[in-house]
JSON list of C-alpha atoms in Angstrom, two decimals:
[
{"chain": "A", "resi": 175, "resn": "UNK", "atom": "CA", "xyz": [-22.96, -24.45, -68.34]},
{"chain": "A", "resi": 176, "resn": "UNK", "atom": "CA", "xyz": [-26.84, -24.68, -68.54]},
{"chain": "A", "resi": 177, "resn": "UNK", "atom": "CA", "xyz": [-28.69, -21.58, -67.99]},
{"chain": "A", "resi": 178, "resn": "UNK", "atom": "CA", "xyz": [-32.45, -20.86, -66.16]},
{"chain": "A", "resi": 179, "resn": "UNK", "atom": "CA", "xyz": [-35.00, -18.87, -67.55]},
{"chain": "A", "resi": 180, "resn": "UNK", "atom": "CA", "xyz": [-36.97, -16.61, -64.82]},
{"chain": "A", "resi": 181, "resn": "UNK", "atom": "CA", "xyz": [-40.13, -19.30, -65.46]},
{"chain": "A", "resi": 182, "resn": "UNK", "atom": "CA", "xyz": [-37.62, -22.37, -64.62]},
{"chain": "A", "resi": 183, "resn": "UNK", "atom": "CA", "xyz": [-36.18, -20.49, -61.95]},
{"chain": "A", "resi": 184, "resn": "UNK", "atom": "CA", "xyz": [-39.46, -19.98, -60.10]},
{"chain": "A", "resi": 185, "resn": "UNK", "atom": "CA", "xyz": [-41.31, -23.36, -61.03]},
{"chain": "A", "resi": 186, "resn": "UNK", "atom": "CA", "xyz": [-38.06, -25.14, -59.59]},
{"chain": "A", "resi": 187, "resn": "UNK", "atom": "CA", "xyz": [-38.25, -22.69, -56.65]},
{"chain": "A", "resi": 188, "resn": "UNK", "atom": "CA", "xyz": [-42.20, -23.84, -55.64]},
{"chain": "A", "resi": 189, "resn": "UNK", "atom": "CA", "xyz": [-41.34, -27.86, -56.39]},
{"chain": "A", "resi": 190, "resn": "UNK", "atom": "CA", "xyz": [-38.22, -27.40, -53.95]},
{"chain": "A", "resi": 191, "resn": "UNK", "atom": "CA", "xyz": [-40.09, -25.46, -51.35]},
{"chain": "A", "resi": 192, "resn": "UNK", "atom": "CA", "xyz": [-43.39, -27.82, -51.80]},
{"chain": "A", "resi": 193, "resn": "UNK", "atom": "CA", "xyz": [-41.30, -31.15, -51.48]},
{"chain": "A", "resi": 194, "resn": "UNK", "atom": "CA", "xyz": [-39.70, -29.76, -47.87]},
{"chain": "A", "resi": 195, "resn": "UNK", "atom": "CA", "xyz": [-36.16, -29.88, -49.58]},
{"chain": "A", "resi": 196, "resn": "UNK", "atom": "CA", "xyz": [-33.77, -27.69, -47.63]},
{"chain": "A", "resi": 197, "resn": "UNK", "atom": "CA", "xyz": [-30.53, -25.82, -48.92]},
{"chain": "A", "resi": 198, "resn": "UNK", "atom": "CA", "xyz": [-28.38, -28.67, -49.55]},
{"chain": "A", "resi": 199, "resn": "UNK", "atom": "CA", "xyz": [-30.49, -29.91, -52.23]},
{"chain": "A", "resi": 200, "resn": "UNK", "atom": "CA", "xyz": [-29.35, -29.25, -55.96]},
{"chain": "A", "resi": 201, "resn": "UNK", "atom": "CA", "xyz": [-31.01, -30.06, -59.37]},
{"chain": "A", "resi": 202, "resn": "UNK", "atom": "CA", "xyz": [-29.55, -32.74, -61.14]},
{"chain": "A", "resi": 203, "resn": "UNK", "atom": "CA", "xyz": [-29.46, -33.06, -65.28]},
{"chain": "A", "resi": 204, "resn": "UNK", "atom": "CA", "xyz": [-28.71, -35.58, -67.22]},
{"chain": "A", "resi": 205, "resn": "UNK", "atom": "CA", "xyz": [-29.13, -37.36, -70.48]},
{"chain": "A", "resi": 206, "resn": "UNK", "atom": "CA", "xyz": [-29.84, -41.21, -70.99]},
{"chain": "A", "resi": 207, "resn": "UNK", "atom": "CA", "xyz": [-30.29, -43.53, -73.99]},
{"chain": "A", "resi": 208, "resn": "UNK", "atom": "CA", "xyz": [-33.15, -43.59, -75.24]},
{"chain": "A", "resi": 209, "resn": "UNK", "atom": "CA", "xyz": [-36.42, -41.21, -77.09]},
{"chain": "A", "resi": 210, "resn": "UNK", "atom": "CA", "xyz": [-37.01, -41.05, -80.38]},
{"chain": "A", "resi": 211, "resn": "UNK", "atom": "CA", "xyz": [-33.45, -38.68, -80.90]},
{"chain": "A", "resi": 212, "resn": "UNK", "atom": "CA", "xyz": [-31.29, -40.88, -78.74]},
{"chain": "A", "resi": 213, "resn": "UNK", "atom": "CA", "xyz": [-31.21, -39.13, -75.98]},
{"chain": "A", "resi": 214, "resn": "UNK", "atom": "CA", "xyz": [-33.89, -38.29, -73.14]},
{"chain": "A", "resi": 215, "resn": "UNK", "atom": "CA", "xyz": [-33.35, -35.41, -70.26]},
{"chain": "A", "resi": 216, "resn": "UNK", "atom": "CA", "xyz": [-33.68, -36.35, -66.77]},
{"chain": "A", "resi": 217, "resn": "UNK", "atom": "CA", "xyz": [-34.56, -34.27, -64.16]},
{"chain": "A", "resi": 218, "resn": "UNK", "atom": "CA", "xyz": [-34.29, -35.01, -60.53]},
{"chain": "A", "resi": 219, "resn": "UNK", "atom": "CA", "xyz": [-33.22, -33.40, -57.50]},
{"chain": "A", "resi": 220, "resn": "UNK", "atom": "CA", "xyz": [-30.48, -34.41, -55.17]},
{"chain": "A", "resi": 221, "resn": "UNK", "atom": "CA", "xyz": [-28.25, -33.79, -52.00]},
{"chain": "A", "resi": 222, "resn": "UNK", "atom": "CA", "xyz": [-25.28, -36.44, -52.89]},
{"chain": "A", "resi": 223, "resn": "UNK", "atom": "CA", "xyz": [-22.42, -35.10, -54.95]},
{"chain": "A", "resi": 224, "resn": "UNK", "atom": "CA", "xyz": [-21.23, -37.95, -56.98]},
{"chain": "A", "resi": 225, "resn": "UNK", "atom": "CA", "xyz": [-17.31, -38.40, -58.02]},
{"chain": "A", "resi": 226, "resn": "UNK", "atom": "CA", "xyz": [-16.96, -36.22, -61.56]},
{"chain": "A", "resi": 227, "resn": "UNK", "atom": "CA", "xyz": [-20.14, -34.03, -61.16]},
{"chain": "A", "resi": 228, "resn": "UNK", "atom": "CA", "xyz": [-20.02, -30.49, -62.75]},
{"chain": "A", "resi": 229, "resn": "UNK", "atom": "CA", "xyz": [-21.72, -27.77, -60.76]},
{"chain": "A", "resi": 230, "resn": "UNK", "atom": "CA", "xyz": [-23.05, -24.66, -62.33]},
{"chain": "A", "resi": 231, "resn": "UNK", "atom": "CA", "xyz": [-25.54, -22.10, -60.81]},
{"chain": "A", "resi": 232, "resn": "UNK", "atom": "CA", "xyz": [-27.48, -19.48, -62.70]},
{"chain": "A", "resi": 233, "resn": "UNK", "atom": "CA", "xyz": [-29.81, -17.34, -60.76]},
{"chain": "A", "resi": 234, "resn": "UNK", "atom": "CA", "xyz": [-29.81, -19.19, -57.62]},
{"chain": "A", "resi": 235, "resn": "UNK", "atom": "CA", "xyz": [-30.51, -22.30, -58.91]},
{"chain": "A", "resi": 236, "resn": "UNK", "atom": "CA", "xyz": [-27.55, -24.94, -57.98]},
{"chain": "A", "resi": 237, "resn": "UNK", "atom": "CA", "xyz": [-27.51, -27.25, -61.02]},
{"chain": "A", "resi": 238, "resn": "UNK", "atom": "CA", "xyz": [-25.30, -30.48, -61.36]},
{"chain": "A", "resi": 239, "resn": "UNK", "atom": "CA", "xyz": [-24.35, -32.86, -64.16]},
{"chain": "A", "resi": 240, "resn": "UNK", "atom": "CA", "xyz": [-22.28, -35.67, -64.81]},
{"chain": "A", "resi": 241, "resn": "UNK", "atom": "CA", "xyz": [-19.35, -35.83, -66.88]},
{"chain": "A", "resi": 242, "resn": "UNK", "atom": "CA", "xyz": [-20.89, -37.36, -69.81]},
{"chain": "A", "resi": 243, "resn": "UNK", "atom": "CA", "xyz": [-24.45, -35.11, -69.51]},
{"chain": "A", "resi": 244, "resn": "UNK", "atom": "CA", "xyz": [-22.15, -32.04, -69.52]},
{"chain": "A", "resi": 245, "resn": "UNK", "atom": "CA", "xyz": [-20.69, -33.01, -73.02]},
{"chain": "A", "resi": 246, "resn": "UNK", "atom": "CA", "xyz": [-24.52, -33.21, -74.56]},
{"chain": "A", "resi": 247, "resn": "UNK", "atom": "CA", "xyz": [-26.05, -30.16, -72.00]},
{"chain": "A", "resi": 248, "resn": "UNK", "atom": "CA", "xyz": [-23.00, -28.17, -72.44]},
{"chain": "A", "resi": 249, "resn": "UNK", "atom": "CA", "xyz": [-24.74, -24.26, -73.39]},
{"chain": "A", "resi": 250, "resn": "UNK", "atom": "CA", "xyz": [-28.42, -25.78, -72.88]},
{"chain": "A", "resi": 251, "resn": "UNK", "atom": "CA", "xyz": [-31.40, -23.25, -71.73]},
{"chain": "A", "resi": 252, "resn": "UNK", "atom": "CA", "xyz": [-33.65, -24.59, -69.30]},
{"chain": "A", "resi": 253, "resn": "UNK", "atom": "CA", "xyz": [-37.34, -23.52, -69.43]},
{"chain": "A", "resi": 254, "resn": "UNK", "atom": "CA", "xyz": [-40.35, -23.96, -68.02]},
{"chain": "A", "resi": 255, "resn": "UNK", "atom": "CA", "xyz": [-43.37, -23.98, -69.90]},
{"chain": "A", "resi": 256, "resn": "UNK", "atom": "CA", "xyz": [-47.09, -23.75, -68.54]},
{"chain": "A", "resi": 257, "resn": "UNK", "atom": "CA", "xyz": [-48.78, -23.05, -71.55]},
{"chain": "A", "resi": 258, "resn": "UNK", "atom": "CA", "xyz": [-52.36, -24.79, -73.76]},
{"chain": "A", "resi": 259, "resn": "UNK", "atom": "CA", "xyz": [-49.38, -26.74, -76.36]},
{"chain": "A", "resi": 260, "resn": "UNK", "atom": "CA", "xyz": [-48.30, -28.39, -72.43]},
{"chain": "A", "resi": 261, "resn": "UNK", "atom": "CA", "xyz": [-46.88, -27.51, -69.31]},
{"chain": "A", "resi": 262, "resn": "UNK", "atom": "CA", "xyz": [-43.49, -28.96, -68.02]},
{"chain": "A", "resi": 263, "resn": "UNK", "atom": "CA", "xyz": [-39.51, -28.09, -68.26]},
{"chain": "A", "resi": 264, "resn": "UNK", "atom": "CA", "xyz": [-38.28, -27.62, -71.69]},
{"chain": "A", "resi": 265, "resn": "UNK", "atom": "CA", "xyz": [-34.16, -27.89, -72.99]},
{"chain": "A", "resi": 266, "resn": "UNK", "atom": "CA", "xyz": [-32.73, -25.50, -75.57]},
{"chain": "A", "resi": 267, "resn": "UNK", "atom": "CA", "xyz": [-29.84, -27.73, -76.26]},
{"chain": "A", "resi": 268, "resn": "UNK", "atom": "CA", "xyz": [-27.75, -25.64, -79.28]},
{"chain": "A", "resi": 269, "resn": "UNK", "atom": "CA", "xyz": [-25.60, -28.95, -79.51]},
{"chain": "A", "resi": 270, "resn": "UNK", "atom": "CA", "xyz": [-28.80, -31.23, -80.64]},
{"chain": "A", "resi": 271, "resn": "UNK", "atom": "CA", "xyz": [-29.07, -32.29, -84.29]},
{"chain": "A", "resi": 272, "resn": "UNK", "atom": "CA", "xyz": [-32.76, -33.11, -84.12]},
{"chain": "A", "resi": 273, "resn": "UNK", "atom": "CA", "xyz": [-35.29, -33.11, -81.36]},
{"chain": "A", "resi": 274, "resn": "UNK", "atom": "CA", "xyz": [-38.75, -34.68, -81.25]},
{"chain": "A", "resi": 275, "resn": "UNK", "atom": "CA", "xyz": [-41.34, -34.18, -79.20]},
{"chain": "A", "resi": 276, "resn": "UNK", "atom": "CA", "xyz": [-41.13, -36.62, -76.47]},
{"chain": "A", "resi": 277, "resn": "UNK", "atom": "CA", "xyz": [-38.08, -36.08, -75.10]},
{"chain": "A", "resi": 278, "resn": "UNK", "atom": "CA", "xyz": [-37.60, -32.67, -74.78]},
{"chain": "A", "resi": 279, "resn": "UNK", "atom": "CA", "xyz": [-40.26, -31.80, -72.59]},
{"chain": "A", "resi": 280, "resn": "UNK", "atom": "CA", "xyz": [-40.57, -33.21, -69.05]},
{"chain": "A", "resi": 281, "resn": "UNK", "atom": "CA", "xyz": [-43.63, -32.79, -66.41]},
{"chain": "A", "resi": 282, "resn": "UNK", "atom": "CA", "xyz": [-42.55, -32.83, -62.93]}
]
């Protein structure tokens, strides 16, 4: 399961309403090869449930993930951060064994 922190929960709020996006639309999370720790987050959002996907919701927010991105994400915090250090979503994963800067932090 990936929880939302009230910041995350209202910054993915304004980019839903702001893109037009109605109620069928979910966020999507996954990881993919690649950044400096192996892995990079990927944000998106979508309206096409895909064979295998995992669906969680945590304060209204509708959040899906593959089968393979649930085995990395699995007890991650997303947060949103709009702060002088940077501004953008940020993943708590508990399951990484190093982070780095660039791929933990995404700008949407």
């Amino acid at each position: 399961m990936i929880t939302v922190t009230d910041k995350a929960k209202s910054k993915v709020e304004e980019l839903i309403q702001a893109s037009n996006l109605n109620e069928s639309y979910f966020l999507r999370v996954s990881v993919a090869g690649g950044g400096c720790s192996g892995l990079s987050y990927k944000l998106d959002f979508d309206n096409e449930i895909k064979p295998g996907d995992q669906f969680f919701e945590d304060k209204g927010i509708r959040i899906s993930l593959d089968m393979k991105s649930f085995l990395y994400l699995a007890g991650t915090e997303l947060d949103f951060s709009d702060g002088l250090n940077g501004k953008g979503f940020n993943f708590h994963n508990p399951n990484a064994s190093r982070t780095c800067g660039c791929g933990d932090s995404f700008s949407v």
